[in-house]
Every structure is written in structure tokens, then in C-alpha cells.
Coordinates of C-alpha atoms in Angstrom, one line a residue:
Chain A
M1 CA 120.7 21.8 221.2
I2 CA 119.6 25.4 221.1
R3 CA 118.9 25.3 224.9
Y4 CA 122.4 23.8 225.5
M5 CA 124.0 26.5 223.3
I6 CA 122.1 29.3 225.2
L7 CA 123.0 27.8 228.6
Q8 CA 126.7 27.6 227.5
N9 CA 126.6 31.2 226.3
V10 CA 125.2 32.4 229.6
L11 CA 127.7 30.4 231.6
H12 CA 130.6 31.5 229.4
R13 CA 130.2 35.1 230.4
P14 CA 129.4 34.9 234.1
L15 CA 129.9 38.6 234.9
R16 CA 127.6 39.7 232.2
T17 CA 125.1 37.1 233.2
F18 CA 125.4 38.2 236.8
I19 CA 125.0 41.9 236.2
T20 CA 122.1 41.4 233.8
A21 CA 120.3 39.0 236.2
I22 CA 120.8 41.4 239.1
A23 CA 119.5 44.3 237.1
V24 CA 116.4 42.3 236.3
A25 CA 116.1 41.2 239.9
V26 CA 116.2 44.8 241.1
E27 CA 113.5 45.6 238.5
V28 CA 111.3 42.7 239.8
T29 CA 112.0 43.7 243.4
L30 CA 111.0 47.3 242.7
V31 CA 107.7 46.2 241.3
I32 CA 106.9 43.7 244.0
M33 CA 107.9 46.1 246.8
V34 CA 106.1 49.1 245.5
V35 CA 102.9 47.1 245.0
G36 CA 103.5 45.1 248.2
L37 CA 104.0 48.2 250.3
T38 CA 101.0 50.1 248.9
T39 CA 98.7 47.1 249.0
G40 CA 100.0 46.1 252.4
L41 CA 99.4 49.5 253.9
L42 CA 95.9 49.6 252.4
Q43 CA 94.9 46.1 253.4
D44 CA 96.5 46.5 256.9
Y45 CA 94.5 49.7 257.4
A46 CA 91.3 48.1 256.3
K47 CA 92.0 45.0 258.5
R48 CA 92.8 47.1 261.5
T49 CA 89.7 49.3 261.0
E50 CA 87.5 46.2 260.7
G51 CA 89.3 44.8 263.8
I52 CA 87.9 47.6 266.0
G53 CA 84.7 45.6 266.1
A54 CA 82.2 48.4 265.0
D55 CA 79.4 47.5 262.6
V56 CA 78.9 51.0 261.2
M57 CA 81.2 54.1 261.0
V58 CA 79.9 57.7 260.6
Q59 CA 82.2 60.3 259.2
P60 CA 81.7 63.9 258.2
P61 CA 80.4 64.7 254.7
S62 CA 82.9 64.1 251.9
S63 CA 85.4 62.5 254.1
S64 CA 88.1 60.1 252.9
L65 CA 88.2 56.4 253.4
F66 CA 91.2 57.3 255.5
M67 CA 89.9 58.4 258.9
N68 CA 93.0 60.5 259.7
F69 CA 92.2 62.9 256.8
G70 CA 88.8 63.8 258.1
G71 CA 89.6 66.4 260.7
A72 CA 87.2 66.7 263.7
P73 CA 84.2 68.7 262.6
M74 CA 81.4 66.7 264.3
P75 CA 80.0 67.6 267.7
V76 CA 80.1 64.7 270.1
S77 CA 76.5 65.2 270.8
I78 CA 75.7 63.4 267.6
A79 CA 76.5 60.3 269.5
D80 CA 73.3 60.7 271.5
K81 CA 71.2 60.9 268.4
L82 CA 72.8 57.8 266.9
Q83 CA 72.4 56.0 270.2
R84 CA 68.6 56.4 269.8
L85 CA 68.5 54.6 266.4
D86 CA 66.9 51.2 266.3
Y87 CA 69.2 48.2 266.8
V88 CA 72.1 50.4 268.1
Q89 CA 73.8 48.9 271.1
A90 CA 76.6 51.4 271.6
V91 CA 78.1 54.5 270.0
S92 CA 81.6 55.6 270.6
P93 CA 83.0 59.0 269.5
V94 CA 86.7 59.0 268.5
L95 CA 88.9 61.9 267.8
I96 CA 91.8 61.1 265.5
S97 CA 95.0 62.9 265.2
L98 CA 98.0 62.2 263.0
N99 CA 101.4 62.0 264.6
S100 CA 103.8 62.7 261.8
V101 CA 107.0 62.8 263.8
A102 CA 109.3 60.0 262.9
A103 CA 106.4 58.0 261.5
L104 CA 102.8 58.4 260.3
E105 CA 100.7 57.1 263.1
N106 CA 97.1 57.6 264.0
I107 CA 96.4 58.5 267.6
F108 CA 92.9 57.7 268.7
G109 CA 91.3 59.8 271.4
I110 CA 88.7 57.5 272.9
D111 CA 86.1 57.3 275.7
P112 CA 87.3 54.0 277.3
E113 CA 83.8 52.9 278.4
S114 CA 82.0 53.4 275.1
F115 CA 85.0 52.2 273.1
R116 CA 85.0 49.0 275.1
A117 CA 81.2 48.6 274.5
V118 CA 81.8 48.9 270.7
S119 CA 85.0 47.0 270.4
G120 CA 84.8 44.4 273.1
G121 CA 87.8 46.0 274.9
F122 CA 91.5 45.7 274.6
V123 CA 93.5 42.6 275.2
F124 CA 96.3 43.7 277.5
Y125 CA 99.8 42.2 277.3
S126 CA 100.9 44.4 280.2
G127 CA 99.7 47.5 282.1
H128 CA 96.2 48.7 282.6
E129 CA 93.4 50.8 281.1
L130 CA 93.6 54.6 280.5
Q131 CA 93.1 56.3 283.8
G132 CA 94.8 59.6 284.0
P133 CA 94.8 62.4 281.4
N134 CA 98.4 61.7 280.4
D135 CA 98.0 58.0 280.0
I136 CA 98.6 56.3 276.7
L137 CA 98.1 52.8 275.4
V138 CA 100.3 51.4 272.7
D139 CA 99.8 48.2 270.7
D140 CA 102.4 45.4 270.7
I141 CA 103.7 46.2 267.2
Y142 CA 104.4 49.8 268.1
A143 CA 105.9 48.7 271.4
K144 CA 108.2 46.2 269.6
G145 CA 109.2 48.6 266.9
K146 CA 110.0 51.5 269.3
N147 CA 111.0 49.3 272.2
V148 CA 108.4 50.8 274.4
K149 CA 107.8 49.5 278.0
V150 CA 105.0 50.1 280.4
G151 CA 105.7 53.0 282.7
Q152 CA 108.0 54.9 280.3
T153 CA 107.3 58.3 279.0
L154 CA 106.4 58.9 275.4
H155 CA 106.8 62.4 273.9
I156 CA 104.1 62.7 271.2
L157 CA 102.4 65.8 269.8
A158 CA 104.5 67.9 272.0
H159 CA 103.1 66.2 275.0
D160 CA 104.6 63.7 277.5
F161 CA 102.5 60.6 277.9
H162 CA 102.8 57.9 280.4
V163 CA 102.6 54.4 278.9
A164 CA 99.8 52.8 280.8
G165 CA 99.6 49.6 278.9
I166 CA 100.6 47.5 275.9
V167 CA 97.6 46.0 274.1
E168 CA 97.1 43.5 271.2
H169 CA 97.2 45.2 267.8
G170 CA 94.2 45.3 265.5
K171 CA 92.1 48.1 266.7
S172 CA 92.9 50.5 263.9
A173 CA 95.3 52.8 265.6
R174 CA 98.5 51.9 267.5
L175 CA 98.2 54.7 270.0
F176 CA 95.2 55.5 272.3
V177 CA 94.7 58.3 274.7
L178 CA 91.7 59.7 276.4
L179 CA 89.2 61.6 274.2
S180 CA 89.2 64.6 276.5
T181 CA 93.0 64.8 276.5
L182 CA 93.3 64.8 272.7
Q183 CA 90.4 67.3 272.4
E184 CA 92.4 69.6 274.7
M185 CA 95.6 69.1 272.9
T186 CA 94.1 69.7 269.4
G187 CA 91.7 72.5 270.4
A188 CA 88.8 70.4 269.2
H189 CA 86.5 70.7 272.3
D190 CA 83.5 68.5 272.2
K191 CA 84.4 67.4 268.7
A192 CA 84.9 63.9 267.2
S193 CA 86.3 62.6 263.9
I194 CA 84.3 59.5 263.7
F195 CA 81.5 57.7 265.5
L196 CA 81.8 53.9 265.8
I197 CA 78.5 52.1 266.2
K198 CA 77.9 48.6 267.5
C199 CA 74.6 47.0 266.6
D200 CA 72.7 44.6 268.7
R201 CA 73.2 42.1 265.9
S202 CA 75.7 42.4 263.1
N203 CA 73.1 41.6 260.5
H204 CA 71.3 44.9 261.5
A205 CA 74.3 46.9 260.3
A206 CA 72.8 47.7 256.9
A207 CA 69.6 48.9 258.5
V208 CA 71.4 51.0 261.0
A209 CA 73.6 52.5 258.3
E210 CA 70.4 53.4 256.3
E211 CA 68.9 55.0 259.4
A212 CA 72.1 57.0 260.1
K213 CA 72.1 58.2 256.5
Q214 CA 68.6 59.5 256.9
L215 CA 69.4 61.1 260.2
L216 CA 72.6 62.7 259.0
P217 CA 72.2 63.5 255.3
G218 CA 75.5 64.0 253.4
Y219 CA 77.5 62.2 256.1
E220 CA 79.7 59.3 255.1
V221 CA 78.2 56.1 256.6
R222 CA 80.3 53.0 256.0
Q223 CA 80.4 49.5 257.2
P224 CA 84.0 48.4 258.1
K225 CA 83.5 45.0 256.5
D226 CA 83.3 46.8 253.1
L227 CA 86.6 48.5 253.6
M228 CA 88.7 45.5 252.4
A229 CA 87.1 45.7 249.0
L230 CA 87.3 49.5 248.9
M231 CA 91.0 49.6 249.8
T232 CA 92.4 49.2 246.4
S233 CA 94.8 51.4 244.5
S234 CA 92.0 52.5 242.2
N235 CA 90.0 53.9 245.1
V236 CA 92.9 56.0 246.4
P237 CA 93.6 59.1 244.4
Y238 CA 96.8 59.0 242.4
L239 CA 97.9 55.7 244.0
G240 CA 97.3 53.8 240.8
T241 CA 99.2 56.5 238.9
F242 CA 102.1 56.2 241.4
I243 CA 102.2 52.5 241.0
N244 CA 102.1 52.7 237.2
V245 CA 104.9 55.3 237.2
M246 CA 107.1 53.1 239.4
I247 CA 106.4 50.0 237.2
S248 CA 107.2 52.0 234.1
I249 CA 110.5 53.1 235.6
A250 CA 111.3 49.5 236.5
V251 CA 110.5 48.4 233.0
I252 CA 112.6 51.1 231.5
V253 CA 115.6 50.1 233.7
G254 CA 115.1 46.5 232.7
F255 CA 114.8 47.4 229.0
L256 CA 117.9 49.5 229.0
V257 CA 120.0 47.0 230.9
T258 CA 118.9 44.1 228.7
F259 CA 119.3 46.1 225.6
L260 CA 122.9 47.0 226.5
S261 CA 123.7 43.5 227.6
M262 CA 122.4 41.8 224.5
Y263 CA 123.7 44.5 222.1
T264 CA 127.2 44.0 223.6
T265 CA 126.7 40.2 223.3
V266 CA 125.8 40.5 219.6
I267 CA 128.8 42.7 218.9
E268 CA 131.1 40.3 220.8
R269 CA 129.7 37.3 219.0
T270 CA 129.7 38.7 215.5
R271 CA 132.0 36.0 214.2
E272 CA 129.9 33.3 215.9
I273 CA 126.8 34.7 214.2
G274 CA 128.8 34.5 210.9
V275 CA 129.6 30.9 211.6
L276 CA 125.9 30.1 212.3
K277 CA 125.0 31.8 209.0
S278 CA 127.6 29.8 207.1
L279 CA 126.0 26.6 208.5
G280 CA 122.7 27.7 207.1
A281 CA 121.1 29.2 210.2
S282 CA 118.1 31.3 209.2
K283 CA 117.4 34.8 210.5
S284 CA 114.7 33.5 212.7
Y285 CA 117.1 30.9 214.2
I286 CA 119.5 33.6 215.2
V287 CA 116.6 35.8 216.6
R288 CA 115.4 32.8 218.5
I289 CA 118.8 32.3 220.1
I290 CA 119.1 36.0 221.2
L291 CA 115.5 36.1 222.5
S292 CA 115.8 32.8 224.3
E293 CA 119.0 33.9 226.0
T294 CA 117.2 37.1 227.1
T295 CA 114.3 35.0 228.4
L296 CA 116.6 32.8 230.4
L297 CA 118.4 35.8 231.9
C298 CA 115.1 37.5 232.8
L299 CA 113.8 34.2 234.3
V300 CA 116.9 33.9 236.5
G301 CA 116.6 37.6 237.4
S302 CA 112.9 37.3 238.2
V303 CA 113.5 34.3 240.5
A304 CA 116.3 36.2 242.2
G305 CA 114.0 39.3 242.4
V306 CA 111.3 37.4 244.1
G307 CA 113.8 36.0 246.6
L308 CA 115.3 39.4 247.1
S309 CA 111.8 40.8 247.7
F310 CA 111.1 38.2 250.5
A311 CA 114.5 38.9 252.0
L312 CA 113.9 42.7 251.9
R313 CA 110.4 42.2 253.4
A314 CA 111.9 40.2 256.3
I315 CA 114.6 42.9 256.9
I316 CA 112.0 45.7 256.8
H317 CA 109.7 43.8 259.0
N318 CA 112.5 43.4 261.5
L319 CA 113.4 47.0 261.4
H320 CA 109.9 48.5 261.1
P321 CA 107.3 45.9 262.3
S322 CA 104.4 48.3 261.7
L323 CA 105.2 48.6 258.0
P324 CA 103.2 45.9 256.3
I325 CA 104.4 44.6 252.9
Q326 CA 102.0 42.3 251.1
I327 CA 103.7 40.0 248.6
T328 CA 101.1 38.2 246.6
Y329 CA 101.6 35.3 244.2
A330 CA 99.7 37.2 241.5
W331 CA 102.1 40.1 241.7
T332 CA 105.3 38.0 241.8
V333 CA 104.2 36.3 238.5
R334 CA 103.1 39.7 237.1
A335 CA 106.4 41.3 238.0
G336 CA 108.3 38.4 236.4
L337 CA 106.2 38.7 233.2
I338 CA 106.8 42.5 233.2
A339 CA 110.6 41.9 233.5
I340 CA 110.5 39.3 230.7
A341 CA 108.5 41.6 228.5
G342 CA 110.8 44.5 229.1
G343 CA 113.8 42.3 228.5
L344 CA 112.5 40.9 225.3
L345 CA 111.6 44.4 224.1
G346 CA 115.2 45.5 224.9
S347 CA 116.7 42.6 223.0
C348 CA 114.5 43.0 219.9
Y349 CA 116.9 45.5 218.3
P350 CA 120.1 43.5 219.1
A351 CA 118.4 40.3 217.7
W352 CA 117.4 42.1 214.6
I353 CA 120.9 43.5 214.1
A354 CA 122.3 39.9 214.6
S355 CA 119.9 38.4 212.1
R356 CA 120.8 40.9 209.5
K357 CA 124.6 40.6 209.8
D358 CA 126.4 40.0 206.5
P359 CA 127.9 36.5 206.9
V360 CA 131.1 37.4 205.0
E361 CA 131.7 40.5 207.2
A362 CA 130.8 38.6 210.3
L363 CA 133.2 35.9 209.6
A364 CA 136.0 38.5 209.0
Y365 CA 135.2 40.2 212.3
E366 CA 138.1 40.2 214.8
Chain B
M1 CA 154.2 16.4 199.9
A2 CA 152.4 15.4 196.7
N3 CA 155.4 14.0 194.8
A4 CA 153.4 11.7 192.6
T5 CA 151.5 14.3 190.6
R6 CA 151.1 14.4 186.8
I7 CA 150.3 17.5 184.8
F8 CA 147.5 17.3 182.3
P9 CA 146.1 19.9 180.0
S10 CA 142.9 21.2 181.5
S11 CA 140.8 19.8 178.7
E12 CA 142.0 16.2 179.5
V13 CA 141.1 16.8 183.2
L14 CA 137.6 17.9 182.3
T15 CA 137.2 14.9 180.0
L16 CA 138.2 12.6 182.9
A17 CA 135.8 14.3 185.2
R18 CA 133.0 14.2 182.7
E19 CA 133.4 10.5 182.4
R20 CA 132.5 10.2 186.0
A21 CA 129.4 12.4 185.8
L22 CA 127.7 14.3 183.0
E23 CA 126.6 17.3 185.0
P24 CA 128.9 19.5 187.0
I25 CA 127.9 20.0 190.6
L26 CA 129.2 23.5 190.5
K27 CA 129.4 25.8 187.5
T28 CA 130.1 29.5 187.1
E29 CA 129.4 31.5 184.0
N30 CA 131.0 34.9 183.5
L31 CA 130.9 35.4 187.3
W32 CA 131.5 39.0 188.5
K33 CA 131.7 40.4 192.0
V34 CA 132.1 44.1 192.3
Y35 CA 132.5 45.8 195.7
R36 CA 131.4 49.4 195.9
S37 CA 132.7 51.9 198.4
G38 CA 131.2 55.3 197.7
K39 CA 132.1 56.1 194.1
L40 CA 134.9 53.6 194.1
E41 CA 134.3 50.2 192.5
V42 CA 136.6 47.2 192.9
A43 CA 136.0 44.1 190.9
A44 CA 137.1 41.1 192.9
L45 CA 135.9 38.6 190.3
R46 CA 136.1 39.4 186.6
G47 CA 134.1 36.9 184.6
V48 CA 135.1 33.6 186.2
N49 CA 134.1 30.4 184.3
M50 CA 134.7 27.1 186.0
E51 CA 133.1 23.7 186.5
V52 CA 133.4 21.2 189.3
F53 CA 132.1 17.7 188.9
P54 CA 130.8 15.4 191.6
G55 CA 133.6 13.6 193.4
E56 CA 136.3 16.0 192.4
F57 CA 138.8 17.6 194.7
V58 CA 139.6 20.9 193.2
S59 CA 142.3 23.2 194.5
I60 CA 142.2 26.9 193.6
M61 CA 145.5 28.7 193.9
G62 CA 146.6 32.3 193.4
P63 CA 148.3 35.2 195.1
S64 CA 146.7 37.2 197.9
G65 CA 144.0 39.5 196.6
C66 CA 143.3 37.6 193.4
G67 CA 139.7 36.9 194.5
K68 CA 140.0 33.3 195.8
S69 CA 138.1 33.9 199.0
T70 CA 135.5 36.1 197.3
M71 CA 134.9 33.3 194.8
L72 CA 134.5 30.8 197.6
H73 CA 132.0 33.1 199.3
V74 CA 130.0 33.6 196.1
I75 CA 129.9 29.9 195.1
G76 CA 129.0 29.0 198.7
G77 CA 126.1 31.4 198.8
L78 CA 127.5 33.6 201.5
A79 CA 127.8 36.6 199.1
Q80 CA 125.7 37.6 196.2
A81 CA 127.3 37.8 192.7
T82 CA 127.1 41.1 190.8
R83 CA 126.8 39.5 187.4
G84 CA 126.9 36.1 185.8
R85 CA 125.6 32.8 187.1
V86 CA 126.5 30.3 189.7
L87 CA 124.9 26.9 189.4
L88 CA 125.2 24.7 192.5
D89 CA 123.6 21.3 192.1
G90 CA 121.3 22.8 189.5
N91 CA 120.3 25.9 191.6
D92 CA 121.1 29.3 190.3
L93 CA 122.4 31.2 193.3
T94 CA 122.4 34.6 191.5
T95 CA 118.6 34.6 191.2
M96 CA 118.0 33.3 194.7
T97 CA 116.8 35.4 197.7
D98 CA 119.0 35.6 200.9
A99 CA 116.6 33.1 202.6
A100 CA 116.9 30.7 199.7
R101 CA 120.7 30.8 199.7
T102 CA 120.6 30.2 203.4
L103 CA 118.6 27.1 202.8
L104 CA 120.9 26.0 200.1
R105 CA 124.0 26.4 202.4
R106 CA 122.2 24.4 205.0
H107 CA 121.5 21.5 202.8
K108 CA 124.3 21.4 200.2
V109 CA 127.4 23.3 201.4
G110 CA 129.9 22.6 204.1
F111 CA 132.5 25.3 205.0
V112 CA 135.9 24.9 206.4
F113 CA 137.7 28.1 207.4
Q114 CA 141.3 29.0 208.0
K115 CA 140.6 30.2 211.5
F116 CA 138.5 27.1 212.3
N117 CA 135.6 29.2 213.4
L118 CA 134.3 26.8 216.1
L119 CA 131.9 28.2 218.7
P120 CA 134.1 28.7 221.8
T121 CA 131.3 28.0 224.2
L122 CA 130.5 24.5 222.8
D123 CA 132.6 21.4 223.1
A124 CA 133.7 19.5 220.0
Y125 CA 130.6 17.2 220.2
H126 CA 128.2 20.1 220.2
N127 CA 130.1 22.0 217.6
I128 CA 129.6 19.1 215.2
A129 CA 126.1 18.3 216.3
L130 CA 125.1 22.0 215.8
A131 CA 125.4 21.5 212.0
Q132 CA 123.0 18.5 212.1
H133 CA 120.7 20.6 214.3
I134 CA 120.6 23.5 211.9
H135 CA 120.3 21.1 209.0
G136 CA 116.9 20.2 210.5
N137 CA 116.8 16.4 210.0
G138 CA 117.5 15.7 213.7
F139 CA 120.6 14.2 215.2
D140 CA 121.9 11.2 213.3
P141 CA 124.1 9.3 215.8
H142 CA 125.3 6.8 213.2
R143 CA 126.5 9.5 210.8
F144 CA 128.0 11.4 213.7
E145 CA 129.9 8.3 214.9
V146 CA 131.2 7.5 211.4
V147 CA 132.5 11.1 210.9
A148 CA 134.0 11.3 214.4
N149 CA 135.8 8.0 213.9
L150 CA 137.0 8.9 210.4
L151 CA 138.5 12.2 211.7
G152 CA 139.9 10.6 214.8
L153 CA 137.9 12.7 217.2
S154 CA 136.3 10.1 219.3
G155 CA 138.5 10.8 222.3
R156 CA 138.3 14.6 222.1
L157 CA 134.6 15.2 221.8
T158 CA 134.1 16.6 225.3
H159 CA 136.8 19.2 224.9
K160 CA 136.1 22.8 224.1
P161 CA 138.1 24.5 221.3
S162 CA 140.4 26.2 223.7
E163 CA 141.4 22.8 225.0
L164 CA 142.2 21.5 221.5
S165 CA 145.3 21.9 219.3
G166 CA 145.0 23.7 216.0
G167 CA 145.0 20.5 214.0
E168 CA 142.3 19.0 216.3
Q169 CA 140.2 22.2 215.9
Q170 CA 140.4 22.0 212.2
R171 CA 139.4 18.3 212.3
V172 CA 136.4 19.3 214.3
A173 CA 135.6 22.0 211.8
L174 CA 135.9 19.4 209.0
A175 CA 133.6 17.0 210.9
R176 CA 131.1 19.9 211.3
A177 CA 131.3 20.6 207.5
I178 CA 130.6 17.0 206.4
V179 CA 128.4 15.6 209.1
S180 CA 125.2 16.8 207.3
E181 CA 126.4 15.2 204.0
P182 CA 126.7 18.3 201.9
K183 CA 127.0 18.1 198.2
I184 CA 130.2 20.1 198.3
V185 CA 132.8 21.2 200.9
L186 CA 134.3 24.6 200.4
A187 CA 137.6 25.0 202.3
D188 CA 139.2 28.4 202.6
E189 CA 142.9 28.0 203.4
P190 CA 142.2 25.1 205.8
T191 CA 145.9 24.7 206.6
G192 CA 146.7 28.4 206.8
N193 CA 146.9 28.4 210.6
L194 CA 148.5 25.0 211.1
D195 CA 152.0 23.7 211.4
T196 CA 153.4 21.4 208.7
K197 CA 152.5 18.2 210.5
S198 CA 149.0 19.2 211.3
S199 CA 148.6 20.6 207.8
E200 CA 149.5 17.2 206.3
A201 CA 147.1 15.5 208.6
V202 CA 144.2 17.7 207.6
L203 CA 145.1 17.5 203.9
D204 CA 145.3 13.7 204.1
L205 CA 141.9 13.7 205.7
L206 CA 140.5 15.9 203.0
R207 CA 141.9 13.5 200.4
Q208 CA 140.5 10.5 202.3
L209 CA 137.1 12.1 202.5
N210 CA 137.2 12.7 198.7
K211 CA 138.4 9.2 197.9
D212 CA 136.5 7.1 200.5
L213 CA 133.3 9.0 200.6
G214 CA 133.3 10.6 197.2
Q215 CA 133.0 14.0 198.8
T216 CA 133.3 16.9 196.4
I217 CA 135.8 19.5 197.7
V218 CA 136.9 22.9 196.5
M219 CA 139.9 24.1 198.5
I220 CA 141.5 27.5 198.3
T221 CA 145.2 27.7 199.1
H222 CA 148.2 29.7 198.2
N223 CA 150.4 26.7 199.1
P224 CA 151.4 24.6 196.0
D225 CA 152.1 21.6 198.2
A226 CA 148.6 21.8 199.7
A227 CA 147.1 22.4 196.3
A228 CA 148.7 19.2 195.0
Y229 CA 146.4 17.2 197.3
G230 CA 143.6 18.0 194.9
N231 CA 143.1 16.1 191.7
R232 CA 142.7 19.4 189.8
V233 CA 144.3 22.8 190.4
L234 CA 142.8 26.0 189.1
H235 CA 145.0 29.1 189.1
M236 CA 143.5 32.5 189.7
R237 CA 144.9 35.9 188.9
D238 CA 143.3 39.3 189.0
G239 CA 139.8 37.9 189.6
Q240 CA 139.9 35.3 186.8
V241 CA 140.7 31.6 186.5
V242 CA 143.7 31.7 184.2
D243 CA 144.9 28.2 183.8
G244 CA 146.3 25.0 185.1
S245 CA 145.2 21.5 186.1
T246 CA 146.9 18.9 188.1
V247 CA 145.6 15.4 188.5
H248 CA 146.8 12.6 190.7

């Protein structure tokens, strides 16, 4: 009976229902998208770094998990020292530069031969290897997003590059140029940002990492396979705070909208509340009606929000293929629960007001 | 309406009523209700003494502002008395908490209002069933059917209040009031919003409920013709029951 009554109330005021549900949907979408985008970027970064194929990475002391924030302070000659370590099959120095025009993209300056030895080489969709100093390779996602074709000119870092080939994505960066070219462009002669090491057998990675640490005390030595676990919001400074702030804003929006909606409903239905009281409905019965109605609105909004998030992800993926958004089951449920909690919090006061209404005054309400 | 009425002194009426049952179902003793607004005090009830016995149909008449509705609210447990006592089926409403009066309304009182007060979002069926649901003993299809048939609502149960005439809406309200078998039905100007024909139909139903089911009814009205449907009429003036009894 109570469920039927709530359903009829919700259907009786379609505009109010629609607006409240949409507000909750936006709240849920905001949570899912913020978390999905940050998680997606982190996980995509980790996956792409792992996808290079290196077993060990050496970075300068105190460098970030993010390779592009490390600068280029290491002499390339370190590669020779690393090459002499036990179990090391190949070492490839990489210079990393950040292209911040129109997008944030890493550009890898690579030595094609050693990079091939470490990574197993590129899978070419079209074109050929880096040959001339102005050649550039782009991955398929970048090519699709920017509509890049082999042979065309790309203006990056105030330099005109000739697109030599389009390669399969998954080797960390989306743009690759010759190491010497990038060193020249950035003034980092004989310098590298990172050394990628390939071991003769992958189960020697830990031993090689230990050797590298002893050889280069203070340097950051990491195994790419550990990156997935390290790439969480808690390991990235302020990211957790950012996510919490965004979720809080979403909850406040949901709280205010639900509060306003249910408060208006209670005022509108004053006489009906009086009737329920005259029939002997208790305060808890009336509170239950208001809170159940809120829960229903929030559930509808949450489902719509999840749908909206998937739709938005599809649109963003279409417009910006390189922007990964990871929507997880756990976070869709969590976002729905957050919305319901915010909504219930927002409807507590209206429910309390409704339960305390004087039945005689309520029945006289026009 | 009500041509065949006889006037008795009130003592004779009470004697007749007492013959049917020893204990009144409703009794007020020196009942006061004072409204306060700042320093201003307005006494709506000024020491009302009355008794209603099981199976009676009592009409309460009086001019506007004499305290009729206030009395109905107080004896129905919707409002708290300022002084005096209200005994409903042996329960003293004046000493009860708000929650206890809510329980008492749920189990012992059925209200019928002038403006019908049906829930606009529910159809007639659910408006009536709602009372059973709040009552808490679950839906009783047999009782529901008896009441719906008695009030001639069987063909109108799927209609919402906005799709029903005034008379039909009041019949639904009446059904809602009696479906949970209350000890007493309190009707506040039940024909105040109805045309003559619908008024007669509703009053006939009230009388039928009283006669056939033995339903105790207290009805407030300012219409003497409507009041005559009751088997006793109480007159109120200035917050007091002053006199008068009519018995069929």
C-alpha cells in the first residue's frame, strides 16, 4: 500500500519528479565521471608504461611515478653501466618531453635500435621506422583523434615533424621521435629522462632492480609491473583530495535539490498529511513515506546517472579517443549510494516537519 | 427531509439511550479548549458536558464559531483539551500523549470531513484501503466488499477523486471512515459541500449505517434538516452545549 501511494505521488507530479531525478542523475554522473576520468588516466598510464615491455625502469632521484615530470638530468652514459649488470639484455635511454599545446602528451625521444631491443619493436599500421631527424611516429589512437595520416606534417614543440608511421598504441607515449632530435630541441645534450632495461628473463627483474639500486644509490628503480598497483589516487599528491572535493560538491548539490523538492512536497501536501494523521498514521509512518519517496527518486536518478555516464563516456571517447574513462561497477554502486545518502539527508528535515504537523492546522490548509 | 421527528426532553432521550447501553462510548466533563495567540486567549469550548451512547446518531447544531468543529477535533483526539475530561471508550484523551491519541484515532475513530479530504493521487479503492493499512490489521477483503457495496461504490473504485462527483467523493470518505470498524464516526458538516440530492443520499447512508450496523455517529451541522437525521440533537452556543434533543 505504502509503495503504491509513493509511486502515485511520484507519478502525480511528473515535472518535480523529472527535475529531482535529473539533479540526482547529474550528481551521480559527476561522481562517476570524476572518479572514472582520474582512475582511467592513471590506469591507462600504468598500462601503457607496462606495455613498453621493459622489466626495470631507472629514473633520477626523487622522481615522480609520472615519467614526464622527471626532467632529463641523467647522462646517457649511464646506459653503458647498466648494460654491464648481470642478466641485462638491453638498455634504452629515453628522453621525455611534454607537449602541452592542445593536449597533454608525452613525446618520447628514443634510440630506435635499443628501444626495439627492449620493447620488441612497434607494430606498424602504416609507414616505416624513424629514419630522418624530423621523422615522428604516432600511435593509432592519436592518429584517429587528430586525424593524422602518414606523410603529413605535424607542428609540435615549435618544430615541423614528418609523420613517418602510425603504430599500435600501448608503448607509453603516443608520439616518438629520435632521441638526438629531442635532445637538440630541448637543449638536453647527451641526457635522458629514463632508462628502460630488458632482462634476459623476466624473473630476473627483481635482481636487476637490486643491482641497479646499488649501482645508482638514490635513483628511483621501479618495475613497470608494479605500476598498476601504485597508480591509485592515494599515491598521487592531492588527487584524493580533489576527488573528495568533487564528491562533496556532488553530495551538496544532491542534498540541496532533494531538500528543496521534498520540502516543497511537504508544504504542497499539508492537507494530505493532515488526512493521514486523522486516520491514525503515526509520525514514523509519515517519515517513512517521505524518506521512501526520496529513496525512489534517488534510485531513479542514480540509474539515469549511470546511463548518462556511459553515454557521456561514449561521446567523449568519440571526440577524444585518447582520454580514458574507467567506469567500474564498484563506483557506480558507490555513486548511487552517495546520492541516496545525500538525498535522505536532504529529506530528513522535510520529513521531520511533516511528522510534526498539527493535524487540525494541516486539515485546514488551503 | 426528516418530517417524522418527535421532540423529547433531553432527560428522556438519555433514558432511552441508557436502556441500550449502560456506559457512554463518549463522555465529556467540563471540557475547555482555549486558543492562545500571544497574550490573547480565546475559549472555543467553555465547559462542555455531554454523553454519547453506543449505537446513537447524535447531531450537534449551532451557529458558525460556536465551537462545533473544535469539539469534534477534541473528542476525536486531533486536538488536546485545555481543561476537563474526554472519555472515549473508557480512554481519557486529556491525559494521553500525542502518540497514544494517534493510536486511539487509528483504532476507534473514523472521520468524515466537509471537504471530503481524499488523497488526490489515489483511486477510490486505495483511498478506502489506506485506512485498513494504517489500522494495521491488514487488508480485509470481506469488510471492504461489504462497505463498498453498502455505499454503492463497487463500480467507482478505480476512479480518482477528480473523476468522482461530490456525492461520490463523500461516499468514498464515508467508506474510508467505517472500513476499519471504528467505535465512533465523527462527521464534520458532511453535506456542507454537496447539493440537496447528494446531501440526502449521504445522510440516508449515515442513518443506514447507524441503523443497520449500529454505528455510533456524531455529526456536526448547521442545517436543521440534516440534523434531524440523527436520533438526538445537541445545540451549541458560545462554546457550550445548551439544550435540545430530537429522537426519531
